[in-house]
Amino acid sequence: MEFKHKHIIALRDLNKAEIELLLSTAENMREVNSRDIKKVPTLRGKTIINLFYEASTRTRTSFELAGKRLSADTVNISTSTSSSTKGETLSDTALNLLAMKPDIIVMRHSVSGSHYYLANKINCSIINAGDGAHEHPSQGLLDMLTMKDKFGRLDGLKVAIVGDIAHSRVARSNIQGLTKLGSSVYLAGPPTMMPPGVERLGNVTVCATMKEAIQDADVVMMLRIQQERQGKTLMPNAREYSRYFGLNPENVKWAKPNAMVMHPGPINRGVEMSSFVVDGDQSWILKQVENGVAVRMSMLYHVCGGELE
Amino acid sequence: MGVEKTVILDGVGIKRALTRIAHEILEKNKGIEDLALVGIRTGGVHLAHELAARLAEIEGETLPIGAVDITLYRDDIKSLAPHTPVGKTDIGFSLEGKRVVLVDDVLYTGRTIRAAMDALMDHGRASSIQLAVLIDRGHRELPIRADFVGRNVPTSQKEKVQVQFDDNNRPVEVVLEK
């Protein structure tokens, strides 16, 4: 199997074998993260710019560590410190950065599809670290790797995703990846947060209630209520949301007894998930974060070997 | 013109060579104290297990065995497009103070061995590293030589040398392709 892409913008663009290759490379790269000397010389001399137009702790730190552990030089730019606050356009910023000869730009942007727009203008690799409500491929991959850790496979798993599906790039990347690898995805959330036509993405079922979605599920993935993306109209208040779509020690029992509970973070404790579940035995949330570094190492490694289309 | 294949070492020959190498390892190290075997993926790992079985027969003790994948340490990674899959490095013991015998199937340019030594160094400070190979085919590009060699085979750089393994990862024969 060969990975020929120069960019990773969406799991939608990758086929099953390519996703499996990214996951198996990540699995084998984990060993680097558990050593005393957490560094390999693979990407020595490569320059990676992390360009973040939206706030991020996990993803940015994780990409930065991934680059550093592969011996690349990584530079972080966030909007508060960049010239975009002075009115520079995305394409001007990118072309200016490009003049400094980076090999990879890892970007997060609030506009869906901004990475495709940039990919046409520049000649280095682009990795999507989240674009609007479109995709967040590294999160999708690390979620899949974490499920594979527990179950040894993705084929035949029932995965419930609960919450604000409409605004969630995490949900979209998971749906794209999981359905390609043979899992069935069940979605639940307030009707105002359910994008119409989402069933067309593949093996996806939209459920009327939370119970229907997580009944007998192998994986329960809770999404963050994105306060910053909500109009006031989507839900009455956090307490009511929590009552109908929050995960607690009672309703988690609807899932299989050995089901795993996941969350992409950051968590609104007490809203989409009670603290008992976040810190409980079934929670794999910190393992997700741990796997994030290995998955991003795998992505950086493979785009460096890709060819410009 | 098709590919011409010659068997340069058969199954019996491989067995004899490995048994001899096992004895040489013991002789040089005066026993198996602090000894460990690390195979280079994938052929070297299979051979490391073969050697370990022989050493256990002779000394009645099993040695720690590790596997090292050198992909992340290659010096030609820039020219590899697309990048090759990464295998698993699995060294389940501390290298600190160990006398490590690195095992590979074919020694050629020496670049693989350089990469494997760098990988071992990152895992810990072994007290020494020795090299055992089944075939030494010459054409070194780095100042590296093997301590234990199954067979020296003069080759041209156009030829290919392959150690073939069966489904149980036991060595079957060594083939020279012209």
Tab-separated table of C-alpha atoms in Angstrom:
chain	number	residue	atom	x	y	z
A	1	MET	CA	0.000	0.000	0.000
A	2	GLU	CA	1.266	3.444	-0.886
A	3	PHE	CA	0.239	6.866	0.336
A	4	LYS	CA	0.425	9.291	-2.548
A	5	HIS	CA	-1.384	12.339	-1.199
A	6	LYS	CA	0.503	15.562	-0.656
A	7	HIS	CA	-2.286	16.964	1.510
A	8	ILE	CA	-4.625	15.529	4.106
A	9	ILE	CA	-7.676	17.757	4.149
A	10	ALA	CA	-10.536	15.339	4.679
A	11	LEU	CA	-11.002	11.633	5.355
A	12	ARG	CA	-13.563	11.846	2.587
A	13	ASP	CA	-10.658	12.122	0.125
A	14	LEU	CA	-8.936	8.953	1.381
A	15	ASN	CA	-9.839	5.373	0.598
A	16	LYS	CA	-10.019	2.490	3.027
A	17	ALA	CA	-6.471	1.256	2.390
A	18	GLU	CA	-5.003	4.740	2.851
A	19	ILE	CA	-6.807	5.191	6.159
A	20	GLU	CA	-5.618	1.755	7.299
A	21	LEU	CA	-2.043	2.664	6.361
A	22	LEU	CA	-2.203	5.910	8.379
A	23	LEU	CA	-3.543	3.945	11.359
A	24	SER	CA	-0.965	1.163	11.175
A	25	THR	CA	1.902	3.658	10.861
A	26	ALA	CA	0.514	5.486	13.897
A	27	GLU	CA	0.317	2.236	15.834
A	28	ASN	CA	3.963	1.504	15.111
A	29	MET	CA	5.059	5.067	15.861
A	30	ARG	CA	3.617	4.912	19.363
A	31	GLU	CA	6.735	3.109	20.483
A	32	VAL	CA	8.721	6.359	19.979
A	33	ASN	CA	6.454	8.150	22.465
A	34	SER	CA	7.079	5.605	25.191
A	35	ARG	CA	10.873	5.747	25.148
A	36	ASP	CA	13.229	7.792	27.255
A	37	ILE	CA	14.499	9.485	24.105
A	38	LYS	CA	11.288	10.479	22.347
A	39	LYS	CA	12.787	11.467	19.039
A	40	VAL	CA	13.588	9.902	15.687
A	41	PRO	CA	15.518	11.663	12.900
A	42	THR	CA	12.951	10.981	10.162
A	43	LEU	CA	11.897	14.526	9.215
A	44	ARG	CA	15.179	16.235	10.008
A	45	GLY	CA	15.470	19.519	8.136
A	46	LYS	CA	11.745	19.784	7.417
A	47	THR	CA	9.874	22.870	8.553
A	48	ILE	CA	6.296	22.708	9.757
A	49	ILE	CA	4.161	25.791	10.385
A	50	ASN	CA	1.159	25.365	12.655
A	51	LEU	CA	-1.226	28.100	11.589
A	52	PHE	CA	-4.186	28.305	13.941
A	53	TYR	CA	-7.021	30.722	13.267
A	54	GLU	CA	-9.069	29.193	16.056
A	55	ALA	CA	-8.321	28.388	19.665
A	56	SER	CA	-6.840	24.974	20.372
A	57	THR	CA	-4.868	23.304	23.133
A	58	ARG	CA	-4.838	19.615	22.329
A	59	THR	CA	-4.575	19.673	18.566
A	60	ARG	CA	-1.899	22.367	18.363
A	61	THR	CA	0.250	20.889	21.134
A	62	SER	CA	-0.185	17.446	19.676
A	63	PHE	CA	0.843	18.506	16.154
A	64	GLU	CA	3.780	20.437	17.587
A	65	LEU	CA	4.994	17.438	19.596
A	66	ALA	CA	4.436	15.124	16.644
A	67	GLY	CA	6.628	17.317	14.441
A	68	LYS	CA	9.309	17.645	17.086
A	69	ARG	CA	9.427	13.923	17.793
A	70	LEU	CA	10.094	13.373	14.101
A	71	SER	CA	12.907	15.982	14.315
A	72	ALA	CA	11.166	18.584	12.151
A	73	ASP	CA	11.330	22.269	13.093
A	74	THR	CA	7.907	23.469	14.131
A	75	VAL	CA	6.680	27.041	14.389
A	76	ASN	CA	3.332	28.037	15.843
A	77	ILE	CA	1.272	30.958	14.680
A	78	SER	CA	-2.052	31.783	16.282
A	79	THR	CA	-4.382	34.540	15.169
A	80	SER	CA	-3.955	36.700	18.216
A	81	THR	CA	-0.262	37.093	17.365
A	82	SER	CA	-0.507	37.076	13.560
A	83	SER	CA	-1.029	39.820	11.021
A	84	SER	CA	-4.556	38.616	10.340
A	85	THR	CA	-5.559	40.906	13.206
A	86	LYS	CA	-4.163	43.718	11.061
A	87	GLY	CA	-6.388	42.707	8.176
A	88	GLU	CA	-4.153	40.413	6.104
A	89	THR	CA	-6.101	37.928	3.988
A	90	LEU	CA	-5.651	34.159	4.373
A	91	SER	CA	-4.087	33.833	0.975
A	92	ASP	CA	-1.619	36.684	1.610
A	93	THR	CA	-0.638	35.192	4.952
A	94	ALA	CA	-0.105	31.809	3.324
A	95	LEU	CA	1.954	33.187	0.437
A	96	ASN	CA	4.138	35.113	2.874
A	97	LEU	CA	4.677	32.041	5.008
A	98	LEU	CA	5.433	30.082	1.885
A	99	ALA	CA	8.223	32.492	1.017
A	100	MET	CA	9.958	31.145	4.117
A	101	LYS	CA	9.917	27.657	2.569
A	102	PRO	CA	7.979	25.455	4.939
A	103	ASP	CA	7.387	21.825	3.944
A	104	ILE	CA	4.062	21.425	5.681
A	105	ILE	CA	1.431	23.895	6.846
A	106	VAL	CA	-0.915	22.530	9.490
A	107	MET	CA	-3.913	24.824	9.573
A	108	ARG	CA	-7.080	25.309	11.568
A	109	HIS	CA	-9.585	27.763	10.166
A	110	SER	CA	-13.192	28.667	10.906
A	111	VAL	CA	-14.208	28.569	7.245
A	112	SER	CA	-15.110	25.149	5.848
A	113	GLY	CA	-13.104	24.342	2.743
A	114	SER	CA	-10.409	26.980	3.296
A	115	HIS	CA	-7.746	24.263	2.979
A	116	TYR	CA	-8.884	23.316	-0.521
A	117	TYR	CA	-8.728	26.992	-1.455
A	118	LEU	CA	-5.143	27.233	-0.186
A	119	ALA	CA	-4.026	23.905	-1.633
A	120	ASN	CA	-4.541	25.353	-5.110
A	121	LYS	CA	-2.325	28.333	-4.394
A	122	ILE	CA	0.697	26.916	-2.660
A	123	ASN	CA	3.246	24.191	-3.288
A	124	CYS	CA	3.813	22.748	0.179
A	125	SER	CA	1.749	20.101	1.975
A	126	ILE	CA	-1.366	21.108	3.855
A	127	ILE	CA	-2.832	19.207	6.771
A	128	ASN	CA	-6.245	20.137	8.048
A	129	ALA	CA	-6.386	20.598	11.812
A	130	GLY	CA	-10.078	21.480	11.615
A	131	ASP	CA	-12.022	23.654	9.179
A	132	GLY	CA	-15.352	25.124	10.205
A	133	ALA	CA	-18.036	22.464	10.323
A	134	HIS	CA	-16.370	20.390	7.591
A	135	GLU	CA	-13.713	17.927	8.819
A	136	HIS	CA	-11.087	17.309	11.470
A	137	PRO	CA	-9.239	14.339	9.981
A	138	SER	CA	-6.586	13.912	12.684
A	139	GLN	CA	-9.313	13.685	15.329
A	140	GLY	CA	-11.232	11.145	13.247
A	141	LEU	CA	-8.084	9.028	12.841
A	142	LEU	CA	-7.124	9.143	16.507
A	143	ASP	CA	-10.663	8.185	17.493
A	144	MET	CA	-10.511	5.229	15.126
A	145	LEU	CA	-7.098	4.197	16.444
A	146	THR	CA	-8.435	4.288	20.011
A	147	MET	CA	-11.406	2.090	19.059
A	148	LYS	CA	-9.038	-0.301	17.318
A	149	ASP	CA	-6.939	-0.462	20.504
A	150	LYS	CA	-9.908	-1.713	22.473
A	151	PHE	CA	-11.674	-3.925	19.962
A	152	GLY	CA	-8.837	-4.881	17.613
A	153	ARG	CA	-11.033	-4.007	14.651
A	154	LEU	CA	-13.431	-1.365	13.352
A	155	ASP	CA	-15.457	-3.646	11.121
A	156	GLY	CA	-18.893	-4.367	12.553
A	157	LEU	CA	-18.725	-1.901	15.467
A	158	LYS	CA	-21.773	0.085	16.442
A	159	VAL	CA	-20.676	3.647	17.116
A	160	ALA	CA	-23.107	6.179	18.589
A	161	ILE	CA	-22.297	9.863	18.142
A	162	VAL	CA	-24.410	12.146	20.295
A	163	GLY	CA	-24.679	15.922	20.349
A	164	ASP	CA	-24.418	18.848	17.992
A	165	ILE	CA	-23.841	16.931	14.770
A	166	ALA	CA	-24.544	19.933	12.529
A	167	HIS	CA	-21.623	21.984	13.821
A	168	SER	CA	-19.299	19.068	14.381
A	169	ARG	CA	-16.306	18.498	12.119
A	170	VAL	CA	-15.313	15.692	14.488
A	171	ALA	CA	-18.564	13.878	13.694
A	172	ARG	CA	-18.081	14.330	9.947
A	173	SER	CA	-14.534	12.968	9.961
A	174	ASN	CA	-15.586	10.028	12.108
A	175	ILE	CA	-18.532	9.269	9.862
A	176	GLN	CA	-16.331	9.381	6.755
A	177	GLY	CA	-13.626	7.190	8.244
A	178	LEU	CA	-15.705	4.728	10.249
A	179	THR	CA	-18.174	3.918	7.483
A	180	LYS	CA	-15.283	3.241	5.082
A	181	LEU	CA	-13.824	0.775	7.573
A	182	GLY	CA	-17.072	-1.086	8.126
A	183	SER	CA	-18.531	0.392	11.324
A	184	SER	CA	-22.170	1.483	11.579
A	185	VAL	CA	-22.744	4.978	12.881
A	186	TYR	CA	-25.828	6.030	14.847
A	187	LEU	CA	-26.468	9.709	15.423
A	188	ALA	CA	-28.574	11.412	18.063
A	189	GLY	CA	-29.066	15.023	19.024
A	190	PRO	CA	-31.664	17.771	19.135
A	191	PRO	CA	-33.390	18.071	15.731
A	192	THR	CA	-32.050	21.625	15.472
A	193	MET	CA	-28.512	20.206	15.592
A	194	MET	CA	-29.037	17.390	13.075
A	195	PRO	CA	-27.947	18.256	9.531
A	196	PRO	CA	-30.564	17.230	6.963
A	197	GLY	CA	-29.495	14.450	4.605
A	198	VAL	CA	-26.659	13.198	6.815
A	199	GLU	CA	-27.760	9.597	6.115
A	200	ARG	CA	-26.430	9.984	2.595
A	201	LEU	CA	-22.857	9.907	3.944
A	202	GLY	CA	-22.992	6.113	4.114
A	203	ASN	CA	-23.844	3.572	6.792
A	204	VAL	CA	-25.409	6.236	9.033
A	205	THR	CA	-28.675	6.084	10.965
A	206	VAL	CA	-30.305	9.144	12.473
A	207	CYS	CA	-32.073	8.230	15.723
A	208	ALA	CA	-34.993	10.008	17.306
A	209	THR	CA	-33.781	9.534	20.855
A	210	MET	CA	-30.479	9.145	22.624
A	211	LYS	CA	-31.553	5.722	23.863
A	212	GLU	CA	-32.082	4.432	20.354
A	213	ALA	CA	-28.573	5.541	19.363
A	214	ILE	CA	-26.606	4.171	22.288
A	215	GLN	CA	-28.600	0.969	22.797
A	216	ASP	CA	-26.093	-1.903	22.492
A	217	ALA	CA	-23.415	0.430	21.131
A	218	ASP	CA	-19.749	-0.573	21.317
A	219	VAL	CA	-18.664	3.048	21.364
A	220	VAL	CA	-20.460	6.111	22.721
A	221	MET	CA	-18.896	9.308	21.439
A	222	MET	CA	-20.178	12.491	23.012
A	223	LEU	CA	-19.679	15.805	21.237
A	224	ARG	CA	-19.015	19.131	22.840
A	225	ILE	CA	-21.798	21.678	22.831
A	226	GLN	CA	-20.051	24.413	20.923
A	227	GLN	CA	-21.214	27.508	22.711
A	228	GLU	CA	-19.162	29.688	20.359
A	229	ARG	CA	-20.954	28.399	17.258
A	230	GLN	CA	-24.504	28.411	18.592
A	231	GLY	CA	-27.178	30.887	17.832
A	232	LYS	CA	-29.352	31.175	20.900
A	233	THR	CA	-32.151	29.332	19.175
A	234	LEU	CA	-30.676	25.826	18.884
A	235	MET	CA	-31.314	24.743	22.448
A	236	PRO	CA	-33.280	26.248	25.330
A	237	ASN	CA	-30.558	25.912	27.956
A	238	ALA	CA	-27.727	23.671	29.088
A	239	ARG	CA	-29.796	21.964	31.788
A	240	GLU	CA	-32.472	20.872	29.419
A	241	TYR	CA	-29.870	19.688	26.914
A	242	SER	CA	-28.133	17.699	29.593
A	243	ARG	CA	-31.413	16.052	30.562
A	244	TYR	CA	-32.141	14.728	27.084
A	245	PHE	CA	-28.701	14.322	25.528
A	246	GLY	CA	-26.239	14.234	28.395
A	247	LEU	CA	-24.392	11.019	29.223
A	248	ASN	CA	-24.636	9.929	32.867
A	249	PRO	CA	-24.023	6.733	34.859
A	250	GLU	CA	-27.647	5.671	34.262
A	251	ASN	CA	-28.019	5.970	30.516
A	252	VAL	CA	-24.496	4.731	29.765
A	253	LYS	CA	-25.853	1.319	30.820
A	254	TRP	CA	-27.959	1.224	27.652
A	255	ALA	CA	-24.762	0.615	25.722
A	256	LYS	CA	-22.935	-2.725	25.834
A	257	PRO	CA	-21.388	-3.467	29.247
A	258	ASN	CA	-17.858	-3.172	27.839
A	259	ALA	CA	-18.658	-0.118	25.699
A	260	MET	CA	-16.098	2.636	25.536
A	261	VAL	CA	-16.944	6.280	26.133
A	262	MET	CA	-15.168	8.935	24.113
A	263	HIS	CA	-15.126	12.719	23.820
A	264	PRO	CA	-12.974	14.897	21.549
A	265	GLY	CA	-12.545	17.538	24.245
A	266	PRO	CA	-12.699	20.094	25.656
A	267	ILE	CA	-15.505	18.764	27.846
A	268	ASN	CA	-18.315	20.827	29.312
A	269	ARG	CA	-18.604	18.766	32.477
A	270	GLY	CA	-22.181	18.404	33.577
A	271	VAL	CA	-23.582	19.412	30.176
A	272	GLU	CA	-22.910	16.702	27.578
A	273	MET	CA	-21.281	14.364	30.098
A	274	SER	CA	-21.428	13.972	33.832
A	275	SER	CA	-18.140	13.908	35.694
A	276	PHE	CA	-18.888	10.366	36.862
A	277	VAL	CA	-18.700	9.165	33.273
A	278	VAL	CA	-15.783	11.398	32.254
A	279	ASP	CA	-13.645	9.977	35.052
A	280	GLY	CA	-15.247	6.518	35.041
A	281	ASP	CA	-13.880	3.112	34.068
A	282	GLN	CA	-15.356	3.198	30.591
A	283	SER	CA	-13.771	6.511	29.674
A	284	TRP	CA	-11.048	6.409	27.008
A	285	ILE	CA	-10.756	10.168	26.765
A	286	LEU	CA	-7.130	10.471	27.847
A	287	LYS	CA	-6.125	7.539	25.648
A	288	GLN	CA	-7.585	9.504	22.738
A	289	VAL	CA	-5.261	12.393	23.552
A	290	GLU	CA	-2.295	10.033	23.861
A	291	ASN	CA	-3.046	8.472	20.479
A	292	GLY	CA	-3.305	11.953	18.975
A	293	VAL	CA	0.450	12.441	18.919
A	294	ALA	CA	1.132	9.135	17.136
A	295	VAL	CA	-1.623	9.728	14.580
A	296	ARG	CA	-0.263	13.170	13.753
A	297	MET	CA	3.261	11.774	13.424
A	298	SER	CA	1.874	9.300	10.931
A	299	MET	CA	0.124	12.064	8.945
A	300	LEU	CA	3.239	14.269	8.848
A	301	TYR	CA	5.377	11.304	7.827
A	302	HIS	CA	3.125	10.237	4.978
A	303	VAL	CA	2.411	13.678	3.459
A	304	CYS	CA	6.174	14.264	3.314
A	305	GLY	CA	6.410	11.267	0.999
A	306	GLY	CA	3.413	12.322	-1.072
A	307	GLU	CA	3.560	13.904	-4.493
A	308	LEU	CA	1.910	17.096	-5.656
A	309	GLU	CA	-1.085	16.154	-7.767
B	1	MET	CA	15.659	-12.547	-20.938
B	2	GLY	CA	14.135	-13.742	-17.670
B	3	VAL	CA	15.516	-13.472	-14.172
B	4	GLU	CA	18.120	-16.107	-13.491
B	5	LYS	CA	17.929	-17.554	-9.990
B	6	THR	CA	20.635	-19.556	-8.269
B	7	VAL	CA	20.368	-21.101	-4.826
B	8	ILE	CA	23.574	-20.110	-3.059
B	9	LEU	CA	22.739	-21.637	0.313
B	10	ASP	CA	20.142	-24.359	0.911
B	11	GLY	CA	18.183	-25.175	4.053
B	12	VAL	CA	20.799	-27.524	5.475
B	13	GLY	CA	23.530	-25.012	4.738
B	14	ILE	CA	21.621	-22.264	6.558
B	15	LYS	CA	21.144	-24.519	9.595
B	16	ARG	CA	24.843	-25.334	9.763
B	17	ALA	CA	25.820	-21.687	9.358
B	18	LEU	CA	23.456	-20.582	12.155
B	19	THR	CA	24.710	-23.309	14.479
B	20	ARG	CA	28.277	-22.220	13.840
B	21	ILE	CA	27.399	-18.548	14.430
B	22	ALA	CA	25.705	-19.503	17.726
B	23	HIS	CA	28.912	-21.212	18.871
B	24	GLU	CA	31.024	-18.277	17.731
B	25	ILE	CA	28.816	-15.839	19.661
B	26	LEU	CA	29.293	-17.937	22.813
B	27	GLU	CA	32.998	-18.259	22.249
B	28	LYS	CA	33.572	-14.577	21.701
B	29	ASN	CA	31.360	-13.502	24.614
B	30	LYS	CA	32.451	-16.333	26.925
B	31	GLY	CA	28.879	-17.385	27.686
B	32	ILE	CA	25.501	-15.706	27.475
B	33	GLU	CA	25.623	-13.424	30.470
B	34	ASP	CA	24.150	-9.968	29.630
B	35	LEU	CA	23.734	-11.075	26.026
B	36	ALA	CA	20.667	-9.998	24.015
B	37	LEU	CA	19.626	-10.466	20.393
B	38	VAL	CA	17.996	-7.733	18.317
B	39	GLY	CA	16.801	-8.601	14.815
B	40	ILE	CA	16.345	-6.059	12.049
B	41	ARG	CA	12.879	-6.258	10.515
B	42	THR	CA	11.862	-8.481	8.966
B	43	GLY	CA	14.389	-11.164	7.959
B	44	GLY	CA	16.763	-10.400	10.828
B	45	VAL	CA	14.019	-10.941	13.395
B	46	HIS	CA	13.301	-14.428	12.076
B	47	LEU	CA	16.999	-15.279	12.138
B	48	ALA	CA	17.381	-13.864	15.667
B	49	HIS	CA	14.757	-16.374	16.810
B	50	GLU	CA	16.647	-19.188	15.080
B	51	LEU	CA	19.873	-18.159	16.793
B	52	ALA	CA	18.143	-17.828	20.163
B	53	ALA	CA	16.793	-21.376	19.844
B	54	ARG	CA	20.306	-22.698	19.185
B	55	LEU	CA	21.827	-20.699	22.025
B	56	ALA	CA	19.133	-22.030	24.352
B	57	GLU	CA	19.930	-25.595	23.255
B	58	ILE	CA	23.602	-25.127	23.990
B	59	GLU	CA	23.407	-23.082	27.186
B	60	GLY	CA	19.970	-24.078	28.502
B	61	GLU	CA	18.878	-20.459	28.968
B	62	THR	CA	16.766	-18.193	26.799
B	63	LEU	CA	18.043	-14.809	25.729
B	64	PRO	CA	15.971	-11.636	25.486
B	65	ILE	CA	15.044	-10.957	21.837
B	66	GLY	CA	14.037	-7.611	20.377
B	67	ALA	CA	13.017	-6.347	16.960
B	68	VAL	CA	14.043	-3.055	15.424
B	69	ASP	CA	12.427	-1.344	12.441
B	70	ILE	CA	14.792	1.090	10.759
B	71	THR	CA	12.329	3.004	8.558
B	72	LEU	CA	12.339	6.109	10.755
B	73	TYR	CA	16.158	6.145	10.739
B	74	ARG	CA	16.785	5.728	7.013
B	75	ASP	CA	19.140	8.197	5.362
B	76	ASP	CA	17.330	8.008	2.030
B	77	ILE	CA	13.924	9.000	3.382
B	78	LYS	CA	13.932	12.205	1.306
B	79	SER	CA	14.199	10.298	-1.943
B	80	LEU	CA	11.490	7.835	-0.995
B	81	ALA	CA	8.191	8.819	-2.493
B	82	PRO	CA	5.835	7.563	-1.312
B	83	HIS	CA	7.193	6.871	2.147
B	84	THR	CA	7.387	3.211	3.068
B	85	PRO	CA	5.164	1.812	5.825
B	86	VAL	CA	6.643	1.897	9.313
B	87	GLY	CA	7.075	-1.429	11.097
B	88	LYS	CA	7.007	-2.006	14.797
B	89	THR	CA	10.101	-1.661	16.929
B	90	ASP	CA	9.708	-3.924	19.929
B	91	ILE	CA	12.493	-4.092	22.476
B	92	GLY	CA	10.856	-5.291	25.662
B	93	PHE	CA	13.960	-5.113	27.852
B	94	SER	CA	16.445	-2.453	28.864
B	95	LEU	CA	19.552	-2.268	26.712
B	96	GLU	CA	21.513	-0.699	29.557
B	97	GLY	CA	24.669	-2.740	30.113
B	98	LYS	CA	23.640	-5.427	27.614
B	99	ARG	CA	25.932	-6.965	25.033
B	100	VAL	CA	23.698	-6.735	22.006
B	101	VAL	CA	24.056	-8.934	18.952
B	102	LEU	CA	22.336	-7.218	16.049
B	103	VAL	CA	21.048	-9.775	13.535
B	104	ASP	CA	20.292	-9.200	9.846
B	105	ASP	CA	19.849	-11.494	6.890
B	106	VAL	CA	21.996	-9.792	4.230
B	107	LEU	CA	24.813	-7.282	4.791
B	108	TYR	CA	25.268	-5.029	1.757
B	109	THR	CA	25.967	-1.273	1.833
B	110	GLY	CA	25.984	-1.114	5.631
B	111	ARG	CA	23.409	1.691	5.663
B	112	THR	CA	20.746	-0.477	7.279
B	113	ILE	CA	23.180	-1.374	10.055
B	114	ARG	CA	24.065	2.290	10.596
B	115	ALA	CA	20.345	3.083	10.937
B	116	ALA	CA	19.768	0.142	13.277
B	117	MET	CA	22.679	1.195	15.508
B	118	ASP	CA	21.269	4.721	15.745
B	119	ALA	CA	17.894	3.253	16.700
B	120	LEU	CA	19.520	1.078	19.389
B	121	MET	CA	21.421	4.065	20.798
B	122	ASP	CA	18.118	5.913	21.214
B	123	HIS	CA	16.781	2.989	23.221
B	124	GLY	CA	19.587	2.925	25.730
B	125	ARG	CA	23.306	2.535	26.172
B	126	ALA	CA	24.263	-1.041	25.431
B	127	SER	CA	27.704	-2.011	26.691
B	128	SER	CA	28.559	-3.276	23.192
B	129	ILE	CA	26.931	-3.989	19.844
B	130	GLN	CA	28.056	-6.883	17.649
B	131	LEU	CA	26.757	-7.812	14.237
B	132	ALA	CA	25.704	-11.235	12.966
B	133	VAL	CA	24.551	-11.726	9.364
B	134	LEU	CA	23.672	-14.790	7.349
B	135	ILE	CA	25.103	-13.420	4.085
B	136	ASP	CA	27.769	-10.777	3.499
B	137	ARG	CA	27.571	-9.759	-0.142
B	138	GLY	CA	30.150	-6.947	-0.082
B	139	HIS	CA	29.877	-3.432	-1.601
B	140	ARG	CA	30.051	-1.551	1.680
B	141	GLU	CA	29.446	2.207	1.558
B	142	LEU	CA	30.164	2.766	5.255
B	143	PRO	CA	32.960	1.553	7.538
B	144	ILE	CA	30.994	-1.377	8.953
B	145	ARG	CA	31.870	-5.063	9.176
B	146	ALA	CA	30.135	-8.089	10.659
B	147	ASP	CA	31.484	-10.007	13.673
B	148	PHE	CA	29.729	-13.217	12.650
B	149	VAL	CA	29.055	-14.180	9.033
B	150	GLY	CA	27.181	-17.218	7.731
B	151	ARG	CA	28.660	-17.008	4.256
B	152	ASN	CA	30.578	-14.458	2.222
B	153	VAL	CA	29.139	-14.212	-1.278
B	154	PRO	CA	30.867	-12.124	-3.938
B	155	THR	CA	28.162	-10.370	-5.965
B	156	SER	CA	27.794	-7.645	-8.535
B	157	GLN	CA	25.660	-4.644	-7.638
B	158	LYS	CA	23.177	-5.579	-10.346
B	159	GLU	CA	22.363	-8.827	-8.579
B	160	LYS	CA	19.903	-9.346	-5.761
B	161	VAL	CA	20.363	-11.614	-2.760
B	162	GLN	CA	17.284	-12.788	-0.923
B	163	VAL	CA	16.861	-15.003	2.102
B	164	GLN	CA	13.525	-16.747	1.741
B	165	PHE	CA	11.377	-17.771	4.686
B	166	ASP	CA	8.464	-20.187	4.903
B	167	ASP	CA	5.058	-19.467	6.486
B	168	ASN	CA	6.453	-20.230	9.936
B	169	ASN	CA	9.251	-17.705	9.400
B	170	ARG	CA	11.888	-20.459	9.194
B	171	PRO	CA	14.644	-19.809	6.652
B	172	VAL	CA	14.330	-21.985	3.545
B	173	GLU	CA	17.126	-20.960	1.194
B	174	VAL	CA	19.201	-18.060	-0.044
B	175	VAL	CA	18.699	-17.079	-3.659
B	176	LEU	CA	20.879	-14.981	-5.952
B	177	GLU	CA	18.949	-13.233	-8.741
B	178	LYS	CA	20.786	-12.055	-11.828
